[in-house]
């Protein structure tokens, strides 16, 4: 299994090609070489059709505070919000923003959730700035982030099998994320097992009911929360888990503290 032993910030930049026309040469030699110029009804010169380069279409944009990512099916905007709600309530919060819980298309999107640096005015205006989960959950130094992934129906109640593998047990729920490049699970996960849940929790969080997924984020490459969890990797967990209802002693470093939403770019 591929491990992310360190998370390095990737700057995801869109290249915009700028087209410029040539208007300075009025020589006959230029005209004969490039084709004659036309005049519109106001006498302004312009290129003939063969040499005219139209401006590129406007780049899709995101609302203030959202981060743009290009996916195979278009431009999408992502934003991390703080919150210790369960998965269902986190999804509802995204819907209230005109969004849904976000999948993870690739490592660039994982790195955004883990380590996007906050803008200079983040502390005074967090709603207007895009930032990583670690920024929005500060002063906490680690935690879990709800993402848009759920266990496939045919894998409900099952651990990993020949049919339910590490990469196909879960699917992206946002209807925009494609492929499995961003579906990186912790070692031996998804296992559909609550082996660290004490008897007092077992009735509410039975083994074999881990149908949602959390992304671990941390300031260090890995954290110890009874077991070792790598920053930037996923773990299956019960969808009704909230920070106040589940986490036994020793597991709090990976308790859910945020969720990431996405919506289509304008």
mmCIF file of C-alpha atoms in Angstrom:
data_model
loop_
_atom_site.group_PDB
_atom_site.id
_atom_site.type_symbol
_atom_site.label_atom_id
_atom_site.label_comp_id
_atom_site.label_asym_id
_atom_site.label_seq_id
_atom_site.Cartn_x
_atom_site.Cartn_y
_atom_site.Cartn_z
ATOM 1 C CA UNK A 1 0.000 0.000 0.000
ATOM 2 C CA UNK A 2 1.218 3.476 -0.736
ATOM 3 C CA UNK A 3 1.895 5.485 2.361
ATOM 4 C CA UNK A 4 2.042 9.246 2.549
ATOM 5 C CA UNK A 5 5.008 9.580 4.847
ATOM 6 C CA UNK A 6 5.067 13.325 4.454
ATOM 7 C CA UNK A 7 2.611 15.833 3.094
ATOM 8 C CA UNK A 8 4.106 18.497 0.843
ATOM 9 C CA UNK A 9 2.095 21.499 -0.228
ATOM 10 C CA UNK A 10 1.222 21.439 -3.917
ATOM 11 C CA UNK A 11 0.384 24.718 -5.578
ATOM 12 C CA UNK A 12 -2.436 23.958 -7.992
ATOM 13 C CA UNK A 13 -2.235 26.682 -10.662
ATOM 14 C CA UNK A 14 -4.228 27.090 -13.787
ATOM 15 C CA UNK A 15 -2.359 28.328 -16.821
ATOM 16 C CA UNK A 16 -4.222 30.945 -18.824
ATOM 17 C CA UNK A 17 -3.153 31.454 -22.401
ATOM 18 C CA UNK A 18 -3.301 35.079 -23.430
ATOM 19 C CA UNK A 19 -3.851 35.745 -27.083
ATOM 20 C CA UNK A 20 -2.501 38.961 -28.551
ATOM 21 C CA UNK A 21 -2.996 40.342 -32.076
ATOM 22 C CA UNK A 22 -0.432 42.243 -34.128
ATOM 23 C CA UNK A 23 -1.481 45.722 -35.127
ATOM 24 C CA UNK A 24 1.759 47.671 -35.677
ATOM 25 C CA UNK A 25 2.894 46.726 -39.210
ATOM 26 C CA UNK A 26 1.045 48.444 -42.070
ATOM 27 C CA UNK A 27 3.471 47.550 -44.861
ATOM 28 C CA UNK A 28 2.344 46.065 -48.155
ATOM 29 C CA UNK A 29 4.891 43.305 -47.635
ATOM 30 C CA UNK A 30 3.156 42.338 -44.393
ATOM 31 C CA UNK A 31 -0.238 42.447 -46.104
ATOM 32 C CA UNK A 32 0.860 40.214 -48.938
ATOM 33 C CA UNK A 33 2.509 37.828 -46.498
ATOM 34 C CA UNK A 34 -0.330 37.583 -43.960
ATOM 35 C CA UNK A 35 -3.418 38.332 -46.106
ATOM 36 C CA UNK A 36 -5.157 41.677 -46.491
ATOM 37 C CA UNK A 37 -6.933 43.392 -43.617
ATOM 38 C CA UNK A 38 -10.585 44.197 -43.460
ATOM 39 C CA UNK A 39 -12.296 47.363 -42.289
ATOM 40 C CA UNK A 40 -15.493 47.385 -40.334
ATOM 41 C CA UNK A 41 -18.191 50.004 -40.831
ATOM 42 C CA UNK A 42 -16.341 52.409 -38.532
ATOM 43 C CA UNK A 43 -13.073 52.224 -40.448
ATOM 44 C CA UNK A 44 -11.262 50.232 -37.737
ATOM 45 C CA UNK A 45 -8.760 47.698 -39.007
ATOM 46 C CA UNK A 46 -8.945 44.077 -37.972
ATOM 47 C CA UNK A 47 -7.395 40.807 -39.064
ATOM 48 C CA UNK A 48 -8.749 38.577 -41.758
ATOM 49 C CA UNK A 49 -10.521 35.484 -40.462
ATOM 50 C CA UNK A 50 -7.511 33.182 -40.908
ATOM 51 C CA UNK A 51 -5.317 35.223 -38.556
ATOM 52 C CA UNK A 52 -7.847 36.350 -35.972
ATOM 53 C CA UNK A 53 -7.416 34.763 -32.549
ATOM 54 C CA UNK A 54 -10.496 34.993 -30.328
ATOM 55 C CA UNK A 55 -10.096 35.510 -26.626
ATOM 56 C CA UNK A 56 -10.291 32.332 -24.536
ATOM 57 C CA UNK A 57 -13.566 31.748 -22.665
ATOM 58 C CA UNK A 58 -13.673 33.065 -19.101
ATOM 59 C CA UNK A 59 -12.141 30.781 -16.495
ATOM 60 C CA UNK A 60 -14.661 29.173 -14.113
ATOM 61 C CA UNK A 61 -14.646 30.912 -10.759
ATOM 62 C CA UNK A 62 -15.359 30.009 -7.155
ATOM 63 C CA UNK A 63 -17.173 32.014 -4.532
ATOM 64 C CA UNK A 64 -15.020 33.900 -2.058
ATOM 65 C CA UNK A 65 -13.293 31.533 0.334
ATOM 66 C CA UNK A 66 -13.565 28.452 -1.915
ATOM 67 C CA UNK A 67 -10.650 26.734 -3.698
ATOM 68 C CA UNK A 68 -10.819 25.910 -7.421
ATOM 69 C CA UNK A 69 -9.839 22.472 -8.747
ATOM 70 C CA UNK A 70 -10.075 21.169 -12.295
ATOM 71 C CA UNK A 71 -11.499 17.685 -12.591
ATOM 72 C CA UNK A 72 -12.098 15.580 -15.715
ATOM 73 C CA UNK A 73 -15.736 16.726 -15.753
ATOM 74 C CA UNK A 74 -15.108 20.432 -15.149
ATOM 75 C CA UNK A 75 -14.210 22.982 -12.514
ATOM 76 C CA UNK A 76 -15.176 22.427 -8.888
ATOM 77 C CA UNK A 77 -14.821 24.480 -5.722
ATOM 78 C CA UNK A 78 -13.866 23.054 -2.329
ATOM 79 C CA UNK A 79 -13.872 24.433 1.193
ATOM 80 C CA UNK A 80 -13.147 22.965 4.628
ATOM 81 C CA UNK A 81 -15.456 23.839 7.515
ATOM 82 C CA UNK A 82 -14.927 23.166 11.222
ATOM 83 C CA UNK A 83 -17.463 20.932 12.939
ATOM 84 C CA UNK A 84 -17.798 17.913 15.220
ATOM 85 C CA UNK A 85 -21.095 16.718 13.732
ATOM 86 C CA UNK A 86 -21.795 13.218 12.434
ATOM 87 C CA UNK A 87 -21.595 12.483 8.714
ATOM 88 C CA UNK A 88 -25.299 13.030 8.039
ATOM 89 C CA UNK A 89 -25.340 16.456 9.718
ATOM 90 C CA UNK A 90 -22.090 17.447 7.985
ATOM 91 C CA UNK A 91 -23.653 16.580 4.617
ATOM 92 C CA UNK A 92 -26.678 18.708 5.540
ATOM 93 C CA UNK A 93 -24.389 21.623 6.363
ATOM 94 C CA UNK A 94 -22.799 21.317 2.915
ATOM 95 C CA UNK A 95 -26.242 21.266 1.294
ATOM 96 C CA UNK A 96 -27.076 24.507 3.109
ATOM 97 C CA UNK A 97 -24.070 26.011 1.260
ATOM 98 C CA UNK A 98 -25.371 24.794 -2.101
ATOM 99 C CA UNK A 99 -22.785 22.001 -1.976
ATOM 100 C CA UNK A 100 -22.229 18.365 -0.970
ATOM 101 C CA UNK A 101 -19.541 16.513 0.941
ATOM 102 C CA UNK A 102 -16.529 16.385 -1.354
ATOM 103 C CA UNK A 103 -14.678 13.421 -2.723
ATOM 104 C CA UNK A 104 -10.919 13.537 -3.332
ATOM 105 C CA UNK A 105 -9.917 13.428 -6.990
ATOM 106 C CA UNK A 106 -6.172 13.150 -6.452
ATOM 107 C CA UNK A 107 -3.232 13.899 -4.151
ATOM 108 C CA UNK A 108 -3.440 17.622 -4.951
ATOM 109 C CA UNK A 109 -6.899 17.751 -3.406
ATOM 110 C CA UNK A 110 -5.738 15.702 -0.408
ATOM 111 C CA UNK A 111 -2.882 18.145 0.121
ATOM 112 C CA UNK A 112 -5.325 21.053 -0.011
ATOM 113 C CA UNK A 113 -7.402 19.535 2.795
ATOM 114 C CA UNK A 114 -4.315 18.693 4.839
ATOM 115 C CA UNK A 115 -2.039 21.690 4.405
ATOM 116 C CA UNK A 116 -3.482 24.592 2.385
ATOM 117 C CA UNK A 117 -1.921 27.699 4.002
ATOM 118 C CA UNK A 118 -4.494 30.209 5.252
ATOM 119 C CA UNK A 119 -4.639 33.661 3.702
ATOM 120 C CA UNK A 120 -3.224 36.610 5.645
ATOM 121 C CA UNK A 121 -6.669 37.637 6.892
ATOM 122 C CA UNK A 122 -7.854 34.139 7.801
ATOM 123 C CA UNK A 123 -8.101 34.741 11.528
ATOM 124 C CA UNK A 124 -10.182 37.896 11.160
ATOM 125 C CA UNK A 125 -12.267 36.695 8.198
ATOM 126 C CA UNK A 126 -12.223 32.863 8.022
ATOM 127 C CA UNK A 127 -15.360 32.738 5.869
ATOM 128 C CA UNK A 128 -13.584 34.703 3.133
ATOM 129 C CA UNK A 129 -10.465 32.520 3.054
ATOM 130 C CA UNK A 130 -9.746 29.016 1.830
ATOM 131 C CA UNK A 131 -7.604 27.046 4.271
ATOM 132 C CA UNK A 132 -6.717 23.517 5.311
ATOM 133 C CA UNK A 133 -8.513 21.484 7.935
ATOM 134 C CA UNK A 134 -5.573 22.021 10.269
ATOM 135 C CA UNK A 135 -6.101 25.774 10.021
ATOM 136 C CA UNK A 136 -9.826 25.616 10.696
ATOM 137 C CA UNK A 137 -9.528 23.210 13.654
ATOM 138 C CA UNK A 138 -6.663 25.108 15.320
ATOM 139 C CA UNK A 139 -5.482 24.920 18.120
ATOM 140 C CA UNK A 140 -6.083 21.178 17.672
ATOM 141 C CA UNK A 141 -3.067 19.644 15.937
ATOM 142 C CA UNK A 142 -4.823 16.623 14.442
ATOM 143 C CA UNK A 143 -8.268 15.265 13.724
ATOM 144 C CA UNK A 144 -10.587 13.681 11.205
ATOM 145 C CA UNK A 145 -12.390 15.262 8.247
ATOM 146 C CA UNK A 146 -15.638 13.906 6.809
ATOM 147 C CA UNK A 147 -15.430 13.365 3.051
ATOM 148 C CA UNK A 148 -17.975 12.254 0.450
ATOM 149 C CA UNK A 149 -17.344 8.508 0.443
ATOM 150 C CA UNK A 150 -19.577 5.581 1.461
ATOM 151 C CA UNK A 151 -19.431 1.804 1.439
ATOM 152 C CA UNK A 152 -20.958 0.150 -1.620
ATOM 153 C CA UNK A 153 -24.226 -1.693 -0.991
ATOM 154 C CA UNK A 154 -22.710 -5.077 -1.860
ATOM 155 C CA UNK A 155 -19.977 -4.522 0.758
ATOM 156 C CA UNK A 156 -22.263 -3.551 3.658
ATOM 157 C CA UNK A 157 -21.414 -5.651 6.715
ATOM 158 C CA UNK A 158 -18.232 -6.966 5.118
ATOM 159 C CA UNK A 159 -14.534 -6.436 5.611
ATOM 160 C CA UNK A 160 -12.079 -6.706 2.743
ATOM 161 C CA UNK A 161 -12.760 -9.670 0.460
ATOM 162 C CA UNK A 162 -11.984 -10.665 -3.122
ATOM 163 C CA UNK A 163 -15.072 -8.684 -4.172
ATOM 164 C CA UNK A 164 -14.733 -5.809 -1.671
ATOM 165 C CA UNK A 165 -11.145 -4.677 -2.015
ATOM 166 C CA UNK A 166 -9.175 -1.767 -0.634
ATOM 167 C CA UNK A 167 -10.003 0.431 -3.613
ATOM 168 C CA UNK A 168 -13.536 -0.598 -4.578
ATOM 169 C CA UNK A 169 -15.277 -1.102 -1.212
ATOM 170 C CA UNK A 170 -16.138 2.599 -1.126
ATOM 171 C CA UNK A 171 -17.488 4.957 -3.778
ATOM 172 C CA UNK A 172 -17.549 8.752 -4.091
ATOM 173 C CA UNK A 173 -20.960 10.198 -3.246
ATOM 174 C CA UNK A 174 -20.543 13.650 -4.821
ATOM 175 C CA UNK A 175 -21.176 12.531 -8.441
ATOM 176 C CA UNK A 176 -18.161 14.538 -9.615
ATOM 177 C CA UNK A 177 -15.041 12.805 -8.267
ATOM 178 C CA UNK A 178 -13.773 10.098 -10.622
ATOM 179 C CA UNK A 179 -11.293 7.259 -10.265
ATOM 180 C CA UNK A 180 -9.413 6.093 -7.177
ATOM 181 C CA UNK A 181 -6.263 8.261 -7.214
ATOM 182 C CA UNK A 182 -7.526 10.107 -4.140
ATOM 183 C CA UNK A 183 -8.939 7.047 -2.363
ATOM 184 C CA UNK A 184 -5.963 6.242 -0.153
ATOM 185 C CA UNK A 185 -6.875 4.203 2.930
ATOM 186 C CA UNK A 186 -4.790 3.571 6.024
ATOM 187 C CA UNK A 187 -2.918 0.275 6.219
ATOM 188 C CA UNK A 188 -5.340 -2.657 6.597
ATOM 189 C CA UNK A 189 -8.322 -0.340 6.065
ATOM 190 C CA UNK A 190 -11.204 -0.320 5.298
ATOM 191 C CA UNK A 191 -11.773 -3.174 7.753
ATOM 192 C CA UNK A 192 -15.348 -2.509 8.920
ATOM 193 C CA UNK A 193 -14.338 -3.205 12.502
ATOM 194 C CA UNK A 194 -14.604 -1.202 15.733
ATOM 195 C CA UNK A 195 -11.879 -3.070 17.566
ATOM 196 C CA UNK A 196 -11.097 -0.114 19.841
ATOM 197 C CA UNK A 197 -14.684 0.543 20.927
ATOM 198 C CA UNK A 198 -15.349 -0.299 24.569
ATOM 199 C CA UNK A 199 -18.365 -2.343 25.648
ATOM 200 C CA UNK A 200 -20.286 0.784 26.674
ATOM 201 C CA UNK A 201 -20.102 2.035 23.070
ATOM 202 C CA UNK A 202 -20.567 -1.259 21.264
ATOM 203 C CA UNK A 203 -24.375 -1.206 21.278
ATOM 204 C CA UNK A 204 -24.475 2.103 19.381
ATOM 205 C CA UNK A 205 -21.476 1.400 17.143
ATOM 206 C CA UNK A 206 -21.566 -2.325 16.269
ATOM 207 C CA UNK A 207 -18.809 -4.038 14.334
ATOM 208 C CA UNK A 208 -19.579 -4.163 10.633
ATOM 209 C CA UNK A 209 -21.330 -0.796 10.471
ATOM 210 C CA UNK A 210 -18.463 1.430 9.286
ATOM 211 C CA UNK A 211 -20.088 2.760 6.139
ATOM 212 C CA UNK A 212 -18.550 6.281 5.946
ATOM 213 C CA UNK A 213 -14.990 7.577 5.786
ATOM 214 C CA UNK A 214 -12.816 10.087 7.627
ATOM 215 C CA UNK A 215 -9.587 11.625 6.340
ATOM 216 C CA UNK A 216 -6.899 11.965 9.010
ATOM 217 C CA UNK A 217 -5.086 15.306 9.141
ATOM 218 C CA UNK A 218 -2.124 16.129 11.359
ATOM 219 C CA UNK A 219 0.824 18.488 11.673
ATOM 220 C CA UNK A 220 3.084 15.426 11.706
ATOM 221 C CA UNK A 221 3.306 12.678 9.072
ATOM 222 C CA UNK A 222 1.547 10.260 11.425
ATOM 223 C CA UNK A 223 -0.196 10.240 14.789
ATOM 224 C CA UNK A 224 -0.742 7.540 17.384
ATOM 225 C CA UNK A 225 -4.371 7.094 18.377
ATOM 226 C CA UNK A 226 -4.090 3.605 19.919
ATOM 227 C CA UNK A 227 -2.838 2.554 16.480
ATOM 228 C CA UNK A 228 -0.795 4.584 13.957
ATOM 229 C CA UNK A 229 -2.716 6.792 11.496
ATOM 230 C CA UNK A 230 -1.067 8.592 8.587
ATOM 231 C CA UNK A 231 -1.992 12.146 7.718
ATOM 232 C CA UNK A 232 -3.734 12.340 4.352
ATOM 233 C CA UNK A 233 -5.140 8.801 4.477
ATOM 234 C CA UNK A 234 -8.697 7.541 5.036
ATOM 235 C CA UNK A 235 -10.319 5.224 7.566
ATOM 236 C CA UNK A 236 -13.796 3.691 7.500
ATOM 237 C CA UNK A 237 -16.018 4.654 10.422
ATOM 238 C CA UNK A 238 -19.641 4.620 11.523
ATOM 239 C CA UNK A 239 -21.613 7.421 9.835
ATOM 240 C CA UNK A 240 -23.342 8.458 13.072
ATOM 241 C CA UNK A 241 -20.023 9.176 14.792
ATOM 242 C CA UNK A 242 -19.755 12.628 16.322
ATOM 243 C CA UNK A 243 -16.936 14.036 18.417
ATOM 244 C CA UNK A 244 -19.097 13.910 21.531
ATOM 245 C CA UNK A 245 -20.623 10.448 21.125
ATOM 246 C CA UNK A 246 -17.944 7.993 20.102
ATOM 247 C CA UNK A 247 -14.266 8.458 20.684
ATOM 248 C CA UNK A 248 -12.901 6.193 23.440
ATOM 249 C CA UNK A 249 -9.850 7.112 25.485
ATOM 250 C CA UNK A 250 -6.713 7.219 23.376
ATOM 251 C CA UNK A 251 -8.477 7.790 20.035
ATOM 252 C CA UNK A 252 -9.228 11.517 20.422
ATOM 253 C CA UNK A 253 -6.267 12.632 18.242
ATOM 254 C CA UNK A 254 -8.270 11.450 15.204
ATOM 255 C CA UNK A 255 -11.747 12.538 16.332
ATOM 256 C CA UNK A 256 -13.852 14.182 13.610
ATOM 257 C CA UNK A 257 -13.399 17.948 13.769
ATOM 258 C CA UNK A 258 -14.152 19.175 10.223
ATOM 259 C CA UNK A 259 -15.836 18.378 6.922
ATOM 260 C CA UNK A 260 -15.036 19.366 3.335
ATOM 261 C CA UNK A 261 -17.728 20.574 0.912
ATOM 262 C CA UNK A 262 -17.684 21.026 -2.846
ATOM 263 C CA UNK A 263 -19.828 22.698 -5.491
ATOM 264 C CA UNK A 264 -19.502 23.348 -9.196
ATOM 265 C CA UNK A 265 -17.522 26.420 -10.233
ATOM 266 C CA UNK A 266 -19.517 29.368 -11.602
#
